[in-house]
Amino acid sequence: MVFRHKEAKLVTISAVMPTYARTDLVFERGEGLWLTTVDGRRFLDFGAGVAVTALGHSHPHLVAALKAQAEKVWHTSNLYRIAGQEKAAERLVAHSFADTVFFCNSGAEAMECALKMSRRFHQAQGFKEKFRVITARGGFHGRTLATIAAGGQEKHLDGFAPMVDGFDQVAFGNLNEARAAVTANTAAIVVEPIQGEGGIIPAAPEYMKGLRAMADEFGLLLIFDEVQTGMGRTGKLFAHEWSSVTPDIMALAKGLGGGFPAGACLATERAAQYMTPGTHGSTFGGNPLAMAATNAVLDVMLTAGFFETVQAVSAKLWSKLEAIVARHPKVFESVRGKGLMIGLKCKVPNNEMVSKLVAEGLLTVPGGDNVVRLVPALILGDAEIGEAISIIDRVAGQMAA
Ligand SMILES: *Cc1c(COP(=O)(O)O)cnc(C)c1O
């Protein structure tokens, strides 16, 4: 503990508000999938800053784009047109179900926009009673008051009462429960195509189809939270592309700016028709720097063959992980997820596994349901796969012993 004296008062809280239990590592630089600490230790990064640095660290195209923009103009506000924002929006629209995009800075804000839009869609049509949103248990949508209510997890809500009203939680994957939760007050349904923080739990394609049909039958808006699953993470630009289902609204963030804070809420024209001037806003959202990073990410991801390569590399990683899981039945239960959004379901405590992997030089992220998340940059190669596999194999061996 660090003690500091501040005006005659003994202060014991760290200057950085202690809302995280941080691992004692300080990184100085990164290149590709490798991070180096200030004291020169190298780590293989399969956490990617919680599924954010989708193109690795210091990607030359991203660095060049951000540097070039930094020398022109950083921020102008949404009082003016922003060329990079228009370009990024047009590209996201061209490559998705959506007709329009709102830019913000984080996943929680993207979800906040989605939730507000779903209320306004009904209320602007005179249905003032429609505001409730059906959400899935185990879901995660951010840490604002509304999104912790949407996520409904006790550990996130504790001490922050009263809970924002308007969320009805049902079991993830259960269509009957979702249908039974619909009332005259329901405005929308929210689901992650693969629950991320909840422990890398994929939604079955029939469940996604069922939710779409249900939304259409009851006149509800279907919202996909693709903050973690989006931007190529599963081997397609958006995870819902693996099913035949499209949402009315979708939240993006994490990989969108490749490490520069950027979020987006995409919607069909129908869902967004009442989002007129003055209804929503963000001072920073979609500023020139964020859009330079976002457009650079899109330049790389929209290059022909990019997703085929991601799918091929994930297939290699998956086959090696499946072999490891089979080799260490006392340590691992299964491997699940899609593409490079991978959960190792453990039989040993996941936090212990994550710490031991760090000690051997591999960074991963713990998730719900006793899972270790592997969410490496999409530019992963054979060398990094080999290195990660040998570390996981070694640690699993130690833990089995
Ligand atoms: C990370 C995450 C969020 C929250 O994003 P922030 O940028 O931390 O606000 C929301 N939804 C999902 C699915 C996420 O994985």
Short mmCIF file of C-alpha atoms and ligand atoms in Angstrom, two decimals:
data_model
loop_
_atom_site.label_atom_id
_atom_site.label_comp_id
_atom_site.label_asym_id
_atom_site.label_seq_id
_atom_site.Cartn_x
_atom_site.Cartn_y
_atom_site.Cartn_z
CA MET A 1 0.00 0.00 0.00
CA VAL A 2 1.18 3.48 -0.85
CA PHE A 3 0.69 6.20 1.77
CA ARG A 4 0.69 9.82 0.71
CA HIS A 5 0.17 12.97 2.71
CA LYS A 6 -2.25 15.40 1.22
CA GLU A 7 -2.91 18.60 3.17
CA ALA A 8 -2.61 17.11 6.70
CA LYS A 9 -4.81 14.15 5.67
CA LEU A 10 -3.46 10.60 5.36
CA VAL A 11 -4.48 9.31 1.92
CA THR A 12 -4.30 5.58 1.30
CA ILE A 13 -6.27 5.31 -1.94
CA SER A 14 -4.13 5.03 -5.06
CA ALA A 15 -4.09 8.04 -7.36
CA VAL A 16 -5.63 5.81 -10.02
CA MET A 17 -9.05 4.94 -8.60
CA PRO A 18 -8.73 1.28 -7.64
CA THR A 19 -11.67 -0.12 -9.63
CA TYR A 20 -9.45 -2.81 -11.18
CA ALA A 21 -7.34 -5.53 -9.56
CA ARG A 22 -4.41 -4.99 -11.90
CA THR A 23 -1.61 -7.35 -12.80
CA ASP A 24 1.73 -5.75 -11.94
CA LEU A 25 2.99 -5.25 -15.49
CA VAL A 26 3.66 -1.96 -17.29
CA PHE A 27 4.02 -2.21 -21.04
CA GLU A 28 6.20 0.21 -22.90
CA ARG A 29 5.76 -0.89 -26.48
CA GLY A 30 4.05 -3.40 -28.69
CA GLU A 31 4.56 -4.86 -32.11
CA GLY A 32 2.12 -7.25 -33.73
CA LEU A 33 1.14 -9.79 -31.07
CA TRP A 34 4.07 -8.95 -28.80
CA LEU A 35 4.21 -6.54 -25.87
CA THR A 36 7.35 -5.48 -24.04
CA THR A 37 7.37 -4.22 -20.45
CA VAL A 38 9.34 -1.23 -19.20
CA ASP A 39 11.86 -3.71 -17.74
CA GLY A 40 12.29 -5.49 -21.04
CA ARG A 41 10.18 -8.64 -20.61
CA ARG A 42 8.28 -9.84 -23.68
CA PHE A 43 4.73 -11.20 -23.62
CA LEU A 44 2.65 -12.86 -26.31
CA ASP A 45 -0.66 -11.01 -26.33
CA PHE A 46 -3.70 -13.27 -26.68
CA GLY A 47 -5.87 -10.78 -24.78
CA ALA A 48 -5.49 -7.87 -27.20
CA GLY A 49 -6.51 -5.39 -24.49
CA VAL A 50 -9.80 -7.30 -24.10
CA ALA A 51 -10.46 -8.01 -27.77
CA VAL A 52 -9.59 -4.48 -28.87
CA THR A 53 -6.30 -4.41 -30.79
CA ALA A 54 -7.73 -6.46 -33.65
CA LEU A 55 -4.80 -5.68 -35.96
CA GLY A 56 -2.11 -6.07 -33.31
CA HIS A 57 0.12 -3.40 -31.83
CA SER A 58 1.79 -0.70 -33.93
CA HIS A 59 0.25 -1.86 -37.19
CA PRO A 60 2.15 0.26 -39.76
CA HIS A 61 -0.99 1.29 -41.65
CA LEU A 62 -2.79 2.34 -38.45
CA VAL A 63 0.25 4.21 -37.12
CA ALA A 64 0.68 6.07 -40.41
CA ALA A 65 -3.02 6.97 -40.62
CA LEU A 66 -3.14 8.27 -37.06
CA LYS A 67 0.12 10.23 -37.42
CA ALA A 68 -1.05 11.81 -40.66
CA GLN A 69 -4.36 12.85 -39.08
CA ALA A 70 -2.62 14.07 -35.91
CA GLU A 71 -0.73 16.61 -38.00
CA LYS A 72 -3.93 17.93 -39.62
CA VAL A 73 -6.78 18.26 -37.11
CA TRP A 74 -7.73 16.23 -34.02
CA HIS A 75 -11.16 17.38 -33.03
CA THR A 76 -13.81 19.69 -34.41
CA SER A 77 -17.08 18.44 -32.78
CA ASN A 78 -20.24 17.20 -34.36
CA LEU A 79 -21.38 20.76 -34.98
CA TYR A 80 -19.57 20.37 -38.31
CA ARG A 81 -19.33 17.70 -40.97
CA ILE A 82 -16.42 15.28 -40.47
CA ALA A 83 -15.09 13.73 -43.68
CA GLY A 84 -13.63 10.65 -41.98
CA GLN A 85 -16.92 10.03 -40.20
CA GLU A 86 -18.90 10.16 -43.43
CA LYS A 87 -16.41 7.79 -45.05
CA ALA A 88 -16.47 5.29 -42.17
CA ALA A 89 -20.28 5.43 -41.96
CA GLU A 90 -20.67 4.81 -45.69
CA ARG A 91 -18.31 1.83 -45.49
CA LEU A 92 -20.05 0.30 -42.46
CA VAL A 93 -23.40 0.79 -44.18
CA ALA A 94 -22.10 -0.74 -47.43
CA HIS A 95 -20.93 -3.83 -45.54
CA SER A 96 -23.88 -4.40 -43.23
CA PHE A 97 -27.66 -4.51 -42.84
CA ALA A 98 -27.57 -0.90 -41.63
CA ASP A 99 -28.52 2.36 -43.33
CA THR A 100 -27.08 4.79 -40.80
CA VAL A 101 -24.43 5.03 -38.07
CA PHE A 102 -24.03 7.04 -34.84
CA PHE A 103 -20.42 7.30 -33.63
CA CYS A 104 -19.41 7.36 -29.99
CA ASN A 105 -16.38 6.35 -27.94
CA SER A 106 -17.13 3.05 -26.23
CA GLY A 107 -19.28 -0.05 -26.16
CA ALA A 108 -21.47 1.18 -23.32
CA GLU A 109 -22.23 4.34 -25.25
CA ALA A 110 -23.02 2.36 -28.40
CA MET A 111 -25.48 0.28 -26.35
CA GLU A 112 -26.90 3.39 -24.71
CA CYS A 113 -27.66 4.75 -28.18
CA ALA A 114 -29.25 1.43 -29.16
CA LEU A 115 -31.46 1.41 -26.06
CA LYS A 116 -32.49 5.05 -26.44
CA MET A 117 -33.26 4.52 -30.12
CA SER A 118 -35.47 1.53 -29.36
CA ARG A 119 -37.52 3.55 -26.85
CA ARG A 120 -37.82 6.52 -29.16
CA PHE A 121 -38.87 4.37 -32.11
CA HIS A 122 -42.05 3.41 -30.27
CA GLN A 123 -42.60 6.54 -28.21
CA ALA A 124 -42.31 8.90 -31.20
CA GLN A 125 -45.13 6.89 -32.78
CA GLY A 126 -47.29 7.59 -29.74
CA PHE A 127 -46.69 4.32 -27.86
CA LYS A 128 -45.46 6.03 -24.69
CA GLU A 129 -45.85 2.82 -22.68
CA LYS A 130 -43.22 0.97 -24.68
CA PHE A 131 -39.81 1.14 -23.03
CA ARG A 132 -38.97 -2.30 -21.67
CA VAL A 133 -36.19 -4.36 -23.19
CA ILE A 134 -35.78 -8.12 -22.99
CA THR A 135 -32.18 -9.08 -22.19
CA ALA A 136 -30.35 -12.38 -21.73
CA ARG A 137 -28.94 -13.61 -18.44
CA GLY A 138 -25.14 -13.68 -18.44
CA GLY A 139 -25.04 -10.80 -20.92
CA PHE A 140 -22.73 -7.83 -20.66
CA HIS A 141 -23.39 -4.44 -22.20
CA GLY A 142 -21.17 -1.97 -20.34
CA ARG A 143 -20.92 -0.14 -17.02
CA THR A 144 -23.27 2.85 -17.30
CA LEU A 145 -26.39 2.83 -15.11
CA ALA A 146 -28.55 1.66 -18.03
CA THR A 147 -26.14 -0.97 -19.32
CA ILE A 148 -25.51 -2.54 -15.88
CA ALA A 149 -29.28 -2.85 -15.61
CA ALA A 150 -29.37 -4.43 -19.07
CA GLY A 151 -26.61 -6.86 -18.07
CA GLY A 152 -28.40 -7.56 -14.81
CA GLN A 153 -25.36 -8.98 -13.04
CA GLU A 154 -25.46 -8.65 -9.27
CA LYS A 155 -21.73 -7.91 -8.99
CA HIS A 156 -22.08 -4.96 -11.37
CA LEU A 157 -25.28 -3.61 -9.77
CA ASP A 158 -24.20 -3.92 -6.12
CA GLY A 159 -24.26 -0.54 -4.40
CA PHE A 160 -25.64 1.32 -7.40
CA ALA A 161 -29.36 1.15 -6.62
CA PRO A 162 -31.91 2.06 -7.72
CA MET A 163 -31.48 -0.02 -10.82
CA VAL A 164 -32.56 1.67 -14.04
CA ASP A 165 -36.02 0.34 -14.80
CA GLY A 166 -36.99 -1.32 -18.04
CA PHE A 167 -35.10 -4.58 -18.39
CA ASP A 168 -36.57 -8.06 -18.28
CA GLN A 169 -34.01 -10.83 -18.11
CA VAL A 170 -34.59 -14.25 -19.58
CA ALA A 171 -32.38 -17.32 -19.95
CA PHE A 172 -29.90 -16.99 -22.84
CA GLY A 173 -30.89 -19.42 -25.58
CA ASN A 174 -34.45 -19.98 -24.39
CA LEU A 175 -37.02 -18.73 -26.93
CA ASN A 176 -40.03 -19.75 -24.86
CA GLU A 177 -38.88 -17.60 -21.96
CA ALA A 178 -38.21 -14.69 -24.29
CA ARG A 179 -41.72 -14.96 -25.79
CA ALA A 180 -43.30 -15.22 -22.36
CA ALA A 181 -41.54 -12.00 -21.31
CA VAL A 182 -43.17 -9.87 -24.02
CA THR A 183 -45.77 -7.41 -22.71
CA ALA A 184 -47.52 -4.29 -24.02
CA ASN A 185 -44.54 -2.37 -22.60
CA THR A 186 -41.84 -4.21 -24.54
CA ALA A 187 -39.82 -2.16 -27.03
CA ALA A 188 -36.86 -4.35 -27.95
CA ILE A 189 -34.77 -7.47 -27.46
CA VAL A 190 -31.00 -7.34 -26.87
CA VAL A 191 -28.60 -10.22 -27.36
CA GLU A 192 -24.89 -10.85 -27.96
CA PRO A 193 -24.41 -13.35 -30.83
CA ILE A 194 -21.72 -14.86 -28.59
CA GLN A 195 -21.76 -13.87 -24.93
CA GLY A 196 -18.26 -12.54 -24.31
CA GLU A 197 -17.74 -11.49 -20.66
CA GLY A 198 -20.30 -14.17 -19.79
CA GLY A 199 -17.83 -16.86 -20.89
CA ILE A 200 -17.75 -17.14 -24.71
CA ILE A 201 -21.15 -18.76 -25.08
CA PRO A 202 -22.43 -18.81 -28.67
CA ALA A 203 -26.12 -18.33 -29.44
CA ALA A 204 -27.49 -21.15 -31.59
CA PRO A 205 -28.46 -20.01 -35.12
CA GLU A 206 -32.06 -21.21 -34.49
CA TYR A 207 -32.19 -19.01 -31.38
CA MET A 208 -31.10 -15.97 -33.40
CA LYS A 209 -33.70 -16.81 -36.07
CA GLY A 210 -36.34 -17.29 -33.40
CA LEU A 211 -35.59 -13.90 -31.84
CA ARG A 212 -35.86 -12.24 -35.27
CA ALA A 213 -39.22 -13.90 -35.90
CA MET A 214 -40.40 -12.94 -32.42
CA ALA A 215 -39.33 -9.31 -32.88
CA ASP A 216 -41.24 -9.16 -36.17
CA GLU A 217 -44.33 -10.84 -34.75
CA PHE A 218 -44.59 -8.44 -31.79
CA GLY A 219 -43.27 -5.31 -33.52
CA LEU A 220 -40.12 -5.17 -31.39
CA LEU A 221 -36.67 -3.97 -32.43
CA LEU A 222 -33.92 -6.58 -32.41
CA ILE A 223 -30.61 -5.25 -31.06
CA PHE A 224 -27.35 -7.17 -31.43
CA ASP A 225 -24.54 -6.21 -29.10
CA GLU A 226 -21.55 -6.95 -31.34
CA VAL A 227 -19.15 -4.81 -29.31
CA GLN A 228 -16.94 -7.87 -28.76
CA THR A 229 -18.05 -10.21 -31.58
CA GLY A 230 -17.87 -7.55 -34.32
CA MET A 231 -14.99 -6.26 -36.45
CA GLY A 232 -13.76 -9.60 -37.69
CA ARG A 233 -13.41 -11.27 -34.30
CA THR A 234 -15.30 -14.41 -35.39
CA GLY A 235 -13.86 -14.56 -38.91
CA LYS A 236 -16.52 -12.41 -40.56
CA LEU A 237 -16.91 -8.64 -40.22
CA PHE A 238 -19.92 -9.22 -37.93
CA ALA A 239 -20.75 -12.43 -36.05
CA HIS A 240 -24.41 -12.40 -37.09
CA GLU A 241 -23.25 -12.94 -40.68
CA TRP A 242 -22.74 -16.59 -39.70
CA SER A 243 -26.53 -16.84 -39.34
CA SER A 244 -29.09 -15.66 -41.86
CA VAL A 245 -30.40 -13.15 -39.33
CA THR A 246 -29.91 -9.38 -39.30
CA PRO A 247 -30.82 -7.04 -36.44
CA ASP A 248 -32.52 -3.63 -36.57
CA ILE A 249 -29.78 -2.07 -34.45
CA MET A 250 -26.20 -3.12 -33.69
CA ALA A 251 -23.61 -1.84 -31.22
CA LEU A 252 -19.90 -1.89 -32.10
CA ALA A 253 -16.75 -0.78 -30.28
CA LYS A 254 -13.68 -2.78 -29.09
CA GLY A 255 -11.95 -3.64 -32.41
CA LEU A 256 -13.51 -0.74 -34.32
CA GLY A 257 -10.68 1.72 -33.72
CA GLY A 258 -7.97 -0.94 -33.44
CA GLY A 259 -7.05 0.43 -30.00
CA PHE A 260 -8.15 4.02 -30.46
CA PRO A 261 -11.39 4.53 -28.47
CA ALA A 262 -14.26 4.31 -30.95
CA GLY A 263 -17.81 3.01 -30.78
CA ALA A 264 -20.72 2.96 -33.17
CA CYS A 265 -24.43 2.26 -33.20
CA LEU A 266 -25.68 1.03 -36.57
CA ALA A 267 -29.34 0.91 -37.50
CA THR A 268 -31.80 0.47 -40.32
CA GLU A 269 -33.55 3.58 -41.59
CA ARG A 270 -36.78 2.32 -40.06
CA ALA A 271 -35.29 1.89 -36.56
CA ALA A 272 -33.45 5.23 -36.69
CA GLN A 273 -36.18 7.30 -38.33
CA TYR A 274 -36.90 9.33 -35.19
CA MET A 275 -33.25 10.05 -34.33
CA THR A 276 -33.52 13.60 -35.62
CA PRO A 277 -31.25 16.57 -34.81
CA GLY A 278 -31.03 17.14 -31.06
CA THR A 279 -32.26 13.70 -29.98
CA HIS A 280 -28.83 12.28 -29.16
CA GLY A 281 -25.21 13.40 -29.16
CA SER A 282 -21.60 12.98 -28.19
CA THR A 283 -18.91 15.64 -27.93
CA PHE A 284 -16.07 13.37 -28.96
CA GLY A 285 -17.91 10.68 -30.93
CA GLY A 286 -16.47 10.08 -34.39
CA ASN A 287 -13.85 12.82 -34.17
CA PRO A 288 -11.20 13.07 -36.90
CA LEU A 289 -8.56 11.11 -34.95
CA ALA A 290 -10.96 8.28 -34.04
CA MET A 291 -12.19 8.12 -37.61
CA ALA A 292 -8.66 8.03 -39.03
CA ALA A 293 -8.03 4.97 -36.87
CA THR A 294 -11.41 3.42 -37.75
CA ASN A 295 -10.94 3.97 -41.48
CA ALA A 296 -7.45 2.49 -41.28
CA VAL A 297 -8.91 -0.60 -39.57
CA LEU A 298 -11.53 -0.83 -42.31
CA ASP A 299 -8.85 -0.41 -45.04
CA VAL A 300 -7.15 -3.54 -43.74
CA MET A 301 -10.24 -5.62 -42.92
CA LEU A 302 -12.02 -4.87 -46.18
CA THR A 303 -9.04 -5.96 -48.28
CA ALA A 304 -10.01 -8.97 -50.40
CA GLY A 305 -9.14 -12.24 -48.66
CA PHE A 306 -8.70 -10.77 -45.16
CA PHE A 307 -11.49 -12.76 -43.51
CA GLU A 308 -10.57 -15.96 -45.38
CA THR A 309 -7.11 -15.65 -43.84
CA VAL A 310 -8.60 -15.08 -40.37
CA GLN A 311 -10.79 -18.17 -40.80
CA ALA A 312 -7.84 -20.29 -41.96
CA VAL A 313 -5.62 -19.19 -39.09
CA SER A 314 -8.39 -19.76 -36.53
CA ALA A 315 -8.96 -23.28 -37.89
CA LYS A 316 -5.28 -24.05 -37.19
CA LEU A 317 -5.48 -22.61 -33.68
CA TRP A 318 -8.72 -24.48 -32.95
CA SER A 319 -7.36 -27.87 -33.99
CA LYS A 320 -4.32 -27.39 -31.73
CA LEU A 321 -6.47 -26.20 -28.83
CA GLU A 322 -8.80 -29.16 -29.21
CA ALA A 323 -5.78 -31.45 -28.99
CA ILE A 324 -4.62 -29.69 -25.81
CA VAL A 325 -8.03 -29.94 -24.21
CA ALA A 326 -8.08 -33.67 -25.01
CA ARG A 327 -4.56 -34.06 -23.58
CA HIS A 328 -5.42 -32.36 -20.26
CA PRO A 329 -8.86 -33.63 -19.26
CA LYS A 330 -8.30 -32.71 -15.59
CA VAL A 331 -7.58 -29.08 -16.49
CA PHE A 332 -9.89 -28.28 -19.41
CA GLU A 333 -13.48 -29.14 -20.09
CA SER A 334 -13.88 -27.76 -23.62
CA VAL A 335 -12.97 -25.12 -26.16
CA ARG A 336 -15.81 -22.97 -27.49
CA GLY A 337 -16.59 -19.82 -29.42
CA LYS A 338 -16.00 -18.91 -33.04
CA GLY A 339 -13.02 -17.76 -35.06
CA LEU A 340 -10.63 -15.86 -32.80
CA MET A 341 -13.16 -15.40 -30.01
CA ILE A 342 -12.24 -18.48 -28.03
CA GLY A 343 -13.10 -19.70 -24.56
CA LEU A 344 -11.19 -22.42 -22.76
CA LYS A 345 -13.65 -23.76 -20.23
CA CYS A 346 -11.52 -24.81 -17.26
CA LYS A 347 -11.87 -27.35 -14.49
CA VAL A 348 -9.19 -25.54 -12.51
CA PRO A 349 -9.85 -21.91 -11.40
CA ASN A 350 -9.62 -19.71 -14.51
CA ASN A 351 -7.91 -16.84 -12.65
CA GLU A 352 -5.16 -19.21 -11.52
CA MET A 353 -4.74 -20.40 -15.10
CA VAL A 354 -4.54 -16.79 -16.36
CA SER A 355 -1.85 -15.93 -13.72
CA LYS A 356 0.21 -18.99 -14.56
CA LEU A 357 -0.02 -18.20 -18.28
CA VAL A 358 1.22 -14.66 -17.56
CA ALA A 359 4.14 -16.11 -15.59
CA GLU A 360 5.05 -18.12 -18.70
CA GLY A 361 4.69 -15.10 -20.99
CA LEU A 362 1.17 -15.43 -22.40
CA LEU A 363 -1.52 -12.80 -21.84
CA THR A 364 -5.16 -13.96 -21.81
CA VAL A 365 -8.39 -12.65 -20.26
CA PRO A 366 -10.57 -14.41 -17.69
CA GLY A 367 -14.29 -14.63 -18.49
CA GLY A 368 -17.50 -15.76 -16.77
CA ASP A 369 -18.34 -19.43 -16.27
CA ASN A 370 -14.71 -20.25 -15.38
CA VAL A 371 -13.42 -19.54 -18.86
CA VAL A 372 -10.04 -18.30 -20.09
CA ARG A 373 -10.59 -16.08 -23.11
CA LEU A 374 -8.22 -16.21 -26.05
CA VAL A 375 -8.92 -13.18 -28.24
CA PRO A 376 -5.67 -12.54 -30.13
CA ALA A 377 -5.17 -9.99 -32.88
CA LEU A 378 -6.62 -11.20 -36.18
CA ILE A 379 -3.18 -10.96 -37.83
CA LEU A 380 -1.98 -13.99 -35.89
CA GLY A 381 0.53 -16.28 -37.61
CA ASP A 382 1.86 -19.82 -37.26
CA ALA A 383 4.77 -18.75 -35.04
CA GLU A 384 2.46 -17.12 -32.48
CA ILE A 385 0.09 -20.08 -32.56
CA GLY A 386 2.99 -22.45 -31.90
CA GLU A 387 4.32 -20.33 -29.02
CA ALA A 388 0.90 -19.91 -27.37
CA ILE A 389 0.08 -23.59 -27.68
CA SER A 390 3.36 -24.66 -26.13
CA ILE A 391 2.81 -22.26 -23.17
CA ILE A 392 -0.77 -23.43 -22.61
CA ASP A 393 0.36 -27.06 -22.85
CA ARG A 394 3.16 -26.47 -20.32
CA VAL A 395 0.92 -24.62 -17.84
CA ALA A 396 -1.84 -27.23 -18.16
CA GLY A 397 0.78 -29.88 -17.42
CA GLN A 398 1.88 -27.99 -14.28
CA MET A 399 -1.71 -27.55 -13.13
CA ALA A 400 -2.62 -31.18 -13.70
CA ALA A 401 0.37 -32.28 -11.58
C1 LIG B 1 -16.86 -4.67 -23.72
C2 LIG B 1 -18.29 -4.78 -24.02
C3 LIG B 1 -19.18 -3.70 -23.79
C4 LIG B 1 -18.75 -2.43 -23.13
O1 LIG B 1 -17.79 -1.73 -23.83
P1 LIG B 1 -17.02 -0.50 -23.13
O2 LIG B 1 -16.21 0.05 -24.27
O3 LIG B 1 -16.22 -1.04 -22.02
O4 LIG B 1 -18.06 0.44 -22.67
C5 LIG B 1 -20.49 -3.86 -24.19
N1 LIG B 1 -20.93 -5.00 -24.74
C6 LIG B 1 -20.12 -6.05 -24.95
C7 LIG B 1 -20.66 -7.27 -25.59
C8 LIG B 1 -18.78 -5.99 -24.59
O5 LIG B 1 -17.98 -7.04 -24.78
#
